[in-house]
Coordinates of C-alpha atoms and ligand atoms in Angstrom, one line a residue:
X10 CA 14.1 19.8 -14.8
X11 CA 14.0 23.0 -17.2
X12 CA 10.3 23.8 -16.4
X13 CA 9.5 23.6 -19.7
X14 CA 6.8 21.2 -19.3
X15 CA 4.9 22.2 -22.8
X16 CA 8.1 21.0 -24.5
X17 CA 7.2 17.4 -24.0
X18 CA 4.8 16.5 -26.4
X19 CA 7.4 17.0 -29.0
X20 CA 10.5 15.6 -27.5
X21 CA 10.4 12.0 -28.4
X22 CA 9.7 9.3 -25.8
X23 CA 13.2 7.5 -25.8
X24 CA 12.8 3.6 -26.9
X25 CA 13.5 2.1 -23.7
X26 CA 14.5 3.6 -20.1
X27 CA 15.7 1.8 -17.0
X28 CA 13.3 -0.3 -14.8
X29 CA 13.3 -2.9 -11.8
X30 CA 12.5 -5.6 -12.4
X31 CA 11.9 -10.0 -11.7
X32 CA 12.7 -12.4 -13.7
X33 CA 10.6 -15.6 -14.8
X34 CA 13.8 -17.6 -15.5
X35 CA 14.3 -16.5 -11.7
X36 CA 11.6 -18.1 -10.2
X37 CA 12.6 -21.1 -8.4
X38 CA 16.0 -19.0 -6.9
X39 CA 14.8 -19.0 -3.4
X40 CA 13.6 -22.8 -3.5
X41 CA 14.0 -24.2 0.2
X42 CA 15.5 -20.7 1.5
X43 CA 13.4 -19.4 4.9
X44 CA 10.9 -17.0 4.5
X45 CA 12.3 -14.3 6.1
X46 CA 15.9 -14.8 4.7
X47 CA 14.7 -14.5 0.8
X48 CA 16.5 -11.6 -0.4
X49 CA 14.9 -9.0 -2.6
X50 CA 18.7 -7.3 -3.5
X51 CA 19.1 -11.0 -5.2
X52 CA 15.8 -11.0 -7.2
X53 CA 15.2 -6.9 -7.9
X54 CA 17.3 -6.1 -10.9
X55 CA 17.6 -2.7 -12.5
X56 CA 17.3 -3.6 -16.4
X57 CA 17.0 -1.6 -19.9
X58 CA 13.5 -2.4 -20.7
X59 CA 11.6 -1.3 -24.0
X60 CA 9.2 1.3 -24.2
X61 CA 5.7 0.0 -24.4
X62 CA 3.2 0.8 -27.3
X63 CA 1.0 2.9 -26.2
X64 CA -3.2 1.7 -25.7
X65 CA -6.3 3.7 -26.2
X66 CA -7.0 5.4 -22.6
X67 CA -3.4 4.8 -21.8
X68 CA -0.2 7.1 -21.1
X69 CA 3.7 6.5 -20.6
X70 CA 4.4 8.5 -17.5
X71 CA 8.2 10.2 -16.9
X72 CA 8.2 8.9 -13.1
X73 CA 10.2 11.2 -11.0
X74 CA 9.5 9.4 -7.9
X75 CA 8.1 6.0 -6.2
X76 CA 7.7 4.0 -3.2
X77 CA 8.1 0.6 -1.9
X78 CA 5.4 -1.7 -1.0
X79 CA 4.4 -4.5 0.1
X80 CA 3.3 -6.5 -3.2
X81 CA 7.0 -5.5 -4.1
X82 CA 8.0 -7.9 -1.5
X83 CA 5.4 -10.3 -2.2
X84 CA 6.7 -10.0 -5.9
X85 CA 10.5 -10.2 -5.4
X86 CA 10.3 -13.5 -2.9
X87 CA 8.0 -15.4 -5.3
X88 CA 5.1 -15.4 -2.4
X89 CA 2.5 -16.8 -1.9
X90 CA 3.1 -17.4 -6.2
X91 CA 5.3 -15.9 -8.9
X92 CA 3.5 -12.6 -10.5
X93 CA 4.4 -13.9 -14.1
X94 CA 1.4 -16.5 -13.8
X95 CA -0.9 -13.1 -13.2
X96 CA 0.8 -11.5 -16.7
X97 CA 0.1 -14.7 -18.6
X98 CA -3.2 -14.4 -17.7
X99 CA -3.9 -11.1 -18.3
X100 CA -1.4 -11.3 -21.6
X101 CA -4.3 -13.6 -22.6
X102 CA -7.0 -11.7 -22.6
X103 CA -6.8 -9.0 -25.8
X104 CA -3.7 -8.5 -28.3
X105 CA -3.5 -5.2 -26.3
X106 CA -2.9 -7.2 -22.9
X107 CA -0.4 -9.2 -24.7
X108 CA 2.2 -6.6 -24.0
X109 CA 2.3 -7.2 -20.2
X110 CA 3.4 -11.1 -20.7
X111 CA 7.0 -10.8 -20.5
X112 CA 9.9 -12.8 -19.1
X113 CA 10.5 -10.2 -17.3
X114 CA 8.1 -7.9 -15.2
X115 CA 8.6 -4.1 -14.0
X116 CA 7.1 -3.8 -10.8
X117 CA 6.2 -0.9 -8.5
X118 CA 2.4 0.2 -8.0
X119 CA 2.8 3.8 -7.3
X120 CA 4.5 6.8 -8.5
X121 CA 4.6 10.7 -9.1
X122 CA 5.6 11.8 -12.4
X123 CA 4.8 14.0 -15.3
X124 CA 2.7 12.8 -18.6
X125 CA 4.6 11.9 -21.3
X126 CA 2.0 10.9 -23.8
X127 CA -1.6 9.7 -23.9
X128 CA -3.5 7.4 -26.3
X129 CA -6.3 7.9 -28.1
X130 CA -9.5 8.8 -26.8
X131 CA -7.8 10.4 -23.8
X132 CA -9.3 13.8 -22.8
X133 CA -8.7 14.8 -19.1
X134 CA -4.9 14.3 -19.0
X135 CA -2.5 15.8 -21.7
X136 CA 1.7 15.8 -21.6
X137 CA 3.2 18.0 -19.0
X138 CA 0.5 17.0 -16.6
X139 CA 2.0 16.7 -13.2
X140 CA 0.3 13.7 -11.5
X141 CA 0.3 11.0 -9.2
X142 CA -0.8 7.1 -9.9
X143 CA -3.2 4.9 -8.1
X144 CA -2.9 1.6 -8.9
X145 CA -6.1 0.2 -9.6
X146 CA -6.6 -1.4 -13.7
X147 CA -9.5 -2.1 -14.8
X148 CA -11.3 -3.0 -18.1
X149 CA -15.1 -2.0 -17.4
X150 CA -16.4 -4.2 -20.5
X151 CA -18.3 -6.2 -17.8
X152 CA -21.7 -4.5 -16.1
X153 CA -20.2 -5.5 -12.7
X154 CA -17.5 -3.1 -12.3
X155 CA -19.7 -0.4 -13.0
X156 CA -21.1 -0.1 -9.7
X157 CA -17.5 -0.2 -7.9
X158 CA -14.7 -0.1 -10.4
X159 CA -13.4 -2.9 -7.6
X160 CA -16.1 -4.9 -9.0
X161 CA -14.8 -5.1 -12.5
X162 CA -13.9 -9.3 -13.1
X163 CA -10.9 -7.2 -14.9
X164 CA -9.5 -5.3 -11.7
X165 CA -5.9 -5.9 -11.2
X166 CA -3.2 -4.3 -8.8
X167 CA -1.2 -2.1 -11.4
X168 CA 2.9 -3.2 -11.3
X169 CA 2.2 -6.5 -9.2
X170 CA -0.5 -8.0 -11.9
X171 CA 0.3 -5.9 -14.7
X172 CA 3.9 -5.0 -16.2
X173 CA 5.2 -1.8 -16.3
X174 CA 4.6 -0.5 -13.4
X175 CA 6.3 2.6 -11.4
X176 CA 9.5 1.4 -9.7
X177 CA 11.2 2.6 -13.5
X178 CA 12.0 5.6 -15.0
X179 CA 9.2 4.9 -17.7
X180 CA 5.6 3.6 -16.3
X181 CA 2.2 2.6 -18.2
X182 CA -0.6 3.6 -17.1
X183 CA -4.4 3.5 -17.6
X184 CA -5.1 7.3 -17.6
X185 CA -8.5 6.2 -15.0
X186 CA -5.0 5.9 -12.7
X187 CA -4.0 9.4 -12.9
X188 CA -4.7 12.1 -10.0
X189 CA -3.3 15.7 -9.8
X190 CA 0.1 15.7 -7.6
X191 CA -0.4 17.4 -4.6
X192 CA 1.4 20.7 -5.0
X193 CA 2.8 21.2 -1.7
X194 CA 4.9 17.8 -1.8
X195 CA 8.5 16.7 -3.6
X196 CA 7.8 13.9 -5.9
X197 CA 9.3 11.5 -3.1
X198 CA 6.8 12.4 -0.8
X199 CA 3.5 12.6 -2.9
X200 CA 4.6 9.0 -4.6
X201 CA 4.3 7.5 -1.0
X202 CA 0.6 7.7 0.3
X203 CA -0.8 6.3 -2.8
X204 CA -1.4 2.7 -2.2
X205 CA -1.8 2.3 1.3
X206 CA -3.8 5.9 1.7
X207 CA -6.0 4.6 -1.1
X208 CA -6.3 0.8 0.4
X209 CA -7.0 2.5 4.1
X210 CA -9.2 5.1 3.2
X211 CA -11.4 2.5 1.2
X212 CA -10.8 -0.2 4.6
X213 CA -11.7 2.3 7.4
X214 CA -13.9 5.5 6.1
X215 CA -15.7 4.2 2.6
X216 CA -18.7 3.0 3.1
X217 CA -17.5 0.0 0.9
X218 CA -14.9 -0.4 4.1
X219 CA -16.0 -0.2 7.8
X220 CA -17.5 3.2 7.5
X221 CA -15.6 4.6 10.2
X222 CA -18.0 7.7 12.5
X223 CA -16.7 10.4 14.9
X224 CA -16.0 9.1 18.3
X225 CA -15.3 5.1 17.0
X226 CA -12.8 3.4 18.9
X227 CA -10.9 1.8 16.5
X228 CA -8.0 -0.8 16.6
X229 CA -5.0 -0.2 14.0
X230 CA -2.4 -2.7 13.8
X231 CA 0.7 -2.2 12.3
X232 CA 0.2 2.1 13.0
X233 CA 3.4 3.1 12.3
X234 CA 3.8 0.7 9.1
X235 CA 2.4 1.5 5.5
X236 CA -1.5 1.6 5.8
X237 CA -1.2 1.9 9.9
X238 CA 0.3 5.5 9.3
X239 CA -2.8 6.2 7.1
X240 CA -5.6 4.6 9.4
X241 CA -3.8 6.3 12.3
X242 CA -4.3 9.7 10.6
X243 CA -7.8 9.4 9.2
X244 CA -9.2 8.1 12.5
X245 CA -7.9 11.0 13.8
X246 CA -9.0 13.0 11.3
X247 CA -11.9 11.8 11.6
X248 CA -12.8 12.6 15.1
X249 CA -11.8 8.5 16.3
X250 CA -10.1 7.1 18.6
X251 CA -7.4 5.0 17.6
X252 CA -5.7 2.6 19.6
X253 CA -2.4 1.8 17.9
X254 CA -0.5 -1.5 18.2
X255 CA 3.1 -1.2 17.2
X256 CA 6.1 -3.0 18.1
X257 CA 9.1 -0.8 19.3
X258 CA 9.1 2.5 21.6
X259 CA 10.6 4.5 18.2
X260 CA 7.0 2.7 16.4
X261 CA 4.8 3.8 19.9
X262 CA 6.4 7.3 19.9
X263 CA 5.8 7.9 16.1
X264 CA 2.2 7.6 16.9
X265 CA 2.4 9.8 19.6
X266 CA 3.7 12.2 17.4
X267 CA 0.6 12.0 14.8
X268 CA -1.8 12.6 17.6
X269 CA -2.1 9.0 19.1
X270 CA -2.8 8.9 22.8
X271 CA -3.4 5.4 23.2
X272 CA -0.9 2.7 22.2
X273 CA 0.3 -0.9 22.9
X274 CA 3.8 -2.0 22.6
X275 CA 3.2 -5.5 21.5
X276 CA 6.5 -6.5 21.4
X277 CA 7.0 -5.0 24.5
X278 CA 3.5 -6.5 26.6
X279 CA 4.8 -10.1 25.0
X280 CA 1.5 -10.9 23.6
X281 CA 1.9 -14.8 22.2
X282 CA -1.7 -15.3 20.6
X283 CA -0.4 -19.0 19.4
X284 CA 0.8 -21.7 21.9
X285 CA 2.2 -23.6 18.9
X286 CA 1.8 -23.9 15.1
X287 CA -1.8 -25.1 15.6
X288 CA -3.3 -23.7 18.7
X289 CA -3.8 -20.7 20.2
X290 CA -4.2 -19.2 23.3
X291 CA -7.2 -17.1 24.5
X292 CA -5.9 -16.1 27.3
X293 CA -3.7 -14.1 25.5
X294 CA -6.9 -12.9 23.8
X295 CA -8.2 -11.6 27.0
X296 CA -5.1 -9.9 28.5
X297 CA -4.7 -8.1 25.1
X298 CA -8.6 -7.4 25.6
X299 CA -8.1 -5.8 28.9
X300 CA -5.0 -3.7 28.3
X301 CA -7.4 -1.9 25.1
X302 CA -10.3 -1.6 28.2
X303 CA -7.5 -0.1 30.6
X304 CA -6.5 2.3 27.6
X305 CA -10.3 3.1 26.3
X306 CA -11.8 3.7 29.6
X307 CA -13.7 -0.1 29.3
X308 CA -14.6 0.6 25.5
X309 CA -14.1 -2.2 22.8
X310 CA -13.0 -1.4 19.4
X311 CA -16.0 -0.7 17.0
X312 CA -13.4 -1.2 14.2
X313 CA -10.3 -3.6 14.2
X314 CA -7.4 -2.6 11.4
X315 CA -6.8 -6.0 10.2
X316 CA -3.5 -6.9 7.7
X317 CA -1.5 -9.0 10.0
X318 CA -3.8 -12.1 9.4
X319 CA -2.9 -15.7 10.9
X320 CA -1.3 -14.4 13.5
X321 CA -3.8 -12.1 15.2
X322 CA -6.7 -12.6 13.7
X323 CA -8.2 -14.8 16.5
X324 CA -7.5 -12.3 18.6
X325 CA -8.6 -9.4 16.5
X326 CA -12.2 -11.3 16.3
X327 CA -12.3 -11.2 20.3
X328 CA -11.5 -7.5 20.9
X329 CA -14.1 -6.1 18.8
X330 CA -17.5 -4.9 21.1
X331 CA -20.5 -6.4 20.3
X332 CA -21.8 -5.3 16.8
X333 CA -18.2 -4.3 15.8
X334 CA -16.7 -5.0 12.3
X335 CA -13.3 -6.5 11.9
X336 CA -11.9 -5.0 8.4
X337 CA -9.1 -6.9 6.6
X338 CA -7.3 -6.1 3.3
X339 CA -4.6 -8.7 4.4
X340 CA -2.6 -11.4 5.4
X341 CA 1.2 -10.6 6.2
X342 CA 2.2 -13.6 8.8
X343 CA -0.3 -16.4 6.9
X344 CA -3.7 -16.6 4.8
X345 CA -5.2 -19.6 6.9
X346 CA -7.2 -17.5 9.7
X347 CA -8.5 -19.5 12.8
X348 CA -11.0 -17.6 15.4
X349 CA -13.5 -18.6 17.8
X350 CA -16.4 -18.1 15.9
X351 CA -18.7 -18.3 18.9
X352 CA -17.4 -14.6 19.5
X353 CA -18.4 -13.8 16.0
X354 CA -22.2 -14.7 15.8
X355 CA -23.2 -14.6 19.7
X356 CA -21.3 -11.2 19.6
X357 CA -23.4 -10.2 16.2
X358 CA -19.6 -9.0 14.8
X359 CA -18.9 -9.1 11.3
X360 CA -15.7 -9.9 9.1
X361 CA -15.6 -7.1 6.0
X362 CA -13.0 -7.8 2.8
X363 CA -11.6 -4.8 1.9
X364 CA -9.5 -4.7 -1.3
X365 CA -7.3 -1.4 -2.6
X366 CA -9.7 1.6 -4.0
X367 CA -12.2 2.2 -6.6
X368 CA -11.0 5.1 -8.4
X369 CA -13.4 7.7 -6.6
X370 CA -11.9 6.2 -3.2
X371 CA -8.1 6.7 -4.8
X372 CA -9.1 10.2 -5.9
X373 CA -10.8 11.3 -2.2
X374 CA -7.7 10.1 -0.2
X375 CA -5.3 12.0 -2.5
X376 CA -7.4 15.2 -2.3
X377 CA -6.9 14.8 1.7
X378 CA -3.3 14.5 1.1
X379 CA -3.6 17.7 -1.6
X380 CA -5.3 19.7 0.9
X381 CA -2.7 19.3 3.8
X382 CA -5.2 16.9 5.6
X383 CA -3.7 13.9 5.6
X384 CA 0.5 13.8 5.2
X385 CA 3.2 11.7 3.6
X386 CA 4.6 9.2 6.3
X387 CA 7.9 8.9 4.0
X388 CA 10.7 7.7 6.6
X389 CA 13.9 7.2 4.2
X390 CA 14.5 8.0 0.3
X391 CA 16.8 5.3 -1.8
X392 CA 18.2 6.2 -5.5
X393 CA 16.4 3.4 -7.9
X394 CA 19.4 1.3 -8.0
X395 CA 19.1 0.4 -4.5
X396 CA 15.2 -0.7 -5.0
X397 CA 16.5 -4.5 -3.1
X398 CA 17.4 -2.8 0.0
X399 CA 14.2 -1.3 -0.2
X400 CA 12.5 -3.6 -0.3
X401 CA 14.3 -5.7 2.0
X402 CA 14.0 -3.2 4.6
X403 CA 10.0 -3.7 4.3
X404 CA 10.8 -7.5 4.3
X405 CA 12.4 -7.2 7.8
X406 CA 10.1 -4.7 9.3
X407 CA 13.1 -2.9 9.6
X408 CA 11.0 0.4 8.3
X409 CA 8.6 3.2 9.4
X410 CA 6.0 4.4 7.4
X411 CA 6.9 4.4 3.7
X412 CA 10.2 4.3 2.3
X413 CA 10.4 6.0 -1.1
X414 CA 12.5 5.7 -3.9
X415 CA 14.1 8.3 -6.2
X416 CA 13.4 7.3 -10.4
X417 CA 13.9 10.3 -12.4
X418 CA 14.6 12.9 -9.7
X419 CA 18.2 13.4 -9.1
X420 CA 17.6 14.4 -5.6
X421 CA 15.3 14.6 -3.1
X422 CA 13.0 17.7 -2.6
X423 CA 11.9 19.0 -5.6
X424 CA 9.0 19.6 -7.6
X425 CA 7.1 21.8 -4.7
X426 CA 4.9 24.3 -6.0
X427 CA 3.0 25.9 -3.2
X428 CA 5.6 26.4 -1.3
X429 CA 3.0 28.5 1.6
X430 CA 0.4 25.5 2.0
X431 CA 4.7 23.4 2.9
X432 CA 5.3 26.0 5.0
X433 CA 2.2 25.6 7.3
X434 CA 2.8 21.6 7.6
X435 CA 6.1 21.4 7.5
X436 CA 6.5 19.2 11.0
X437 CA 3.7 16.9 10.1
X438 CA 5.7 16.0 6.5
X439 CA 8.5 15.8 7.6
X440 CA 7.0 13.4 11.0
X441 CA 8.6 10.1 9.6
X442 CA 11.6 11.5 8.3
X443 CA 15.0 9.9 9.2
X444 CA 13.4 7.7 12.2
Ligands
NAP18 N1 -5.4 -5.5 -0.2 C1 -4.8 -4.4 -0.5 O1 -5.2 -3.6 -1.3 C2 -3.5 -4.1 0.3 C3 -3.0 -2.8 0.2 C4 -1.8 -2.5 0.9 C5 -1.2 -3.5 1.6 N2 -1.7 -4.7 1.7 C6 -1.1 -5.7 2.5 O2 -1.1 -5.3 3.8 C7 0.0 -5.8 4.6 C8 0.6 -4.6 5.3 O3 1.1 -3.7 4.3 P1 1.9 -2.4 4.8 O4 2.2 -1.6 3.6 O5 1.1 -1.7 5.9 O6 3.2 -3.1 5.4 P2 4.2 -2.5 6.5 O7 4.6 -1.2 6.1 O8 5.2 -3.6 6.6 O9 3.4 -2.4 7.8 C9 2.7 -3.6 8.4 C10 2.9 -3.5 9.9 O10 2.1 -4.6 10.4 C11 2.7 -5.0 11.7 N3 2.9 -6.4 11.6 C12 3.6 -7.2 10.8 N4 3.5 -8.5 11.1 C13 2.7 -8.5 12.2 C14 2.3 -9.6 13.1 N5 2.6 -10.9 12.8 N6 1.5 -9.3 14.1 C15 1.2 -8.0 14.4 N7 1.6 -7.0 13.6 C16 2.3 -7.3 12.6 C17 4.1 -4.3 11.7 O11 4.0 -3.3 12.7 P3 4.6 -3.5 14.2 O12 5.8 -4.4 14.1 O13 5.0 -2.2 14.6 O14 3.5 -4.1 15.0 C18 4.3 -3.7 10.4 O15 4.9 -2.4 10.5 C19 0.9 -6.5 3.5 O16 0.6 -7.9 3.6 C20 0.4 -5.9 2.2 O17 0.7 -6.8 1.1 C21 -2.9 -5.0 1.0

């Protein structure tokens, strides 16, 4: 807070700092409790956690800021499975590892902060180092992560299959995680893209994703949400045309205000892709199929944004043209997909997995965000004790865009340092704020 960031190598890293966490004796809490009515504020404590020891290529982060997402959900509801099963795992594999088998786990896969200390053999990152985190861990001791880091049979999702992670005043990093903070953001706001702008820039424009050109029509689900708010932006950015699906008018006029022209009010159209639990309906298919043709001019997507899964991935299958790729990093409302698969093949379409970021893809999607290309979608800011309505907020779809959390920062806005690249994108920053 002094600006006296040189000091901190030789301040002492205090022996243990304050961090949200699950617990493993926890597990079983919301045993026969509705999805939907699983309560993260139940689950998500705020506990006095010790201070790892510190790993060669590692560093202990002072985390000023962080954000909610959706593996913080996943994490505090015990869905699909409990994250301690991923720590014992991992706890397994080196004495090193062991560290991150706890009974409790600190979740929380992105943050903005300031280096605290590295380990050994670190070079590129030094205390006083203002950065941001992705959340991509790797090992690299195997020759197939060393074409994409993703690759690596060791790739895990830092603070959902690792401990430690940046919902905490205190987080452990890998220092391949660390990226220069943009310098025209608070530490709220550049701790929000990181995950999803990572996971959507790899998804749509990476050539490991759907490789997204100028003049692509592409289909974003979800645009107002986490990664929506990314994809909406870089299709833009990148000279496409998205056609956003949302589910309020707030959602549909958010879009509008990024640059959207073209966007479906699902909630409000009454799309009902499923006739029951096990069949759909495809004539829901086709009237969600028209309204993108009445919206495009006749043009099918080139590129559907899939995350919602089960529930529209049937229909998702159907929209895209002929030759078109259906991307999906996801599967919010249920992993079991069904589609007509005669649309697939006769149509020539193909299904791409797309999975977070290598740390290249991380590092290019932050530089968009450094250089005032691509901007924060951070809606609403909670103090770190109040991570559970966080999170429950997400939960519920009750959100826009990111909701960000406040770790070491005592309020919200600090940390800018060009304060004249602010100035000039003020309105888009500030887009999300307070809808
Ligand atoms: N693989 C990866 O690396 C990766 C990375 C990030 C996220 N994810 C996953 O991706 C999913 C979305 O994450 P997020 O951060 O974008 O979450 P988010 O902020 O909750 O946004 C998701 C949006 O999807 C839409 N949606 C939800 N359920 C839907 C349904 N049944 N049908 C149609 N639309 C639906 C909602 O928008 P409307 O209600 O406005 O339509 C919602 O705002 C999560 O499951 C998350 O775990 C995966």
């Amino acid at each position: 807070m002094a600006d006296e960031l040189d000091a901190l190598a030789s301040i002492p890293v205090p022996e243990s700092y304050r961090g949200v966490t699950v617990h493993a004796d926890e597990v079983d809490m919301f045993e026969g409790v509705p999805h939907k009515e699983k309560d993260p504020r139940r689950s998500l404590h705020l506990d006095e956690v010790r201070t790892p020891e510190l790993g060669p290529g590692e560093a202990l982060v002072a985390v000023m800021a962080s954000a909610i997402n959706y593996n913080t959900v996943w994490t505090s509801i015990f869905e699909p499975v409990p994250t301690f099963g991923f720590l014992r795992r991992y706890g397994r594999t080196s004495p090193l590892a062991a560290r991150h088998d706890q009974p409790f786990h600190v979740v929380g896969s992105d943050l903005a902060g300031v280096v605290l200390r590295t380990g050994p053999g670190v070079n590129n990152w030094k205390p006083g180092d203002e950065v941001v985190a992705h959340c991509l861990s790797v090992e690299l001791e195997h020759p197939d992560g060393h074409g994409d880091t993703m690759m690596d049979p060791e790739q895990r999702i830092w603070g959902f299959e690792t401990n430690y992670g940046g919902l905490a005043e205190i987080a452990l990093v890998k220092t391949n995680q660390l990226m220069p903070k943009p310098a025209h953001l608070s530490w709220e706001e550049a701790a929000a893209p990181g995950l999803v702008n990572s996971t959507a820039y790899r998804q749509l424009v990476s050539a490991n994703g759907a490789a997204m050109k100028q003049g692509d029509v592409v289909l974003i689900w979800g645009a107002s949400g986490g990664l929506g708010s990314y994809a909406t932006q870089f299709a833009l950015n990148g000279g496409a045309i998205p056609v956003c699906v949302v589910s309020s008018k707030e959602k549909a006029e958010i879009c509008r205000r990024m640059g959207a022209e073209l966007i479906i009010d699902r909630a409000a159209e009454g799309y009902r892709f499923w006739k029951d639990e096990h069949t759909q309906d495809p004539g829901e298919w086709k009237r969600f199929g028209a309204r993108i043709r009445e919206l495009t001019g006749g043009e099918d997507p080139d590129i559907v944004f899939e995350h919602p899964g089960k529930e529209t991935f049937g229909a998702s299958v159907y929209v895209a043209r002929k030759g078109g790729t259906i991307v999906t990093c996801a599967s919010t409302s249920g992993y079991m997909h069904q589609y007509d698969n005669r649309y697939l093949w006769m149509s020539l379409k193909r299904i791409i997995g797309s999975h977070f970021a290598n740390y290249r893809e991380a590092y290019q999607a932050n530089r968009l965000i450094a250089k005032g290309k691509i901007h924060p979608t951070l809606s609403k800011v909670y103090p770190l004790a109040e991570t559970g309505q966080a999170a429950l907020d997400v939960h519920h779809n009750s959100h826009q865009g990111k909701v960000g959390v406040l770790c070491l920062a005592p309020e919200e806005g600090l940390g800018v340092r060009d304060h004249e690249l602010r100035a000039r994108h003020l309105d888009a920053i500030n887009r999300f704020r307070g809808v």
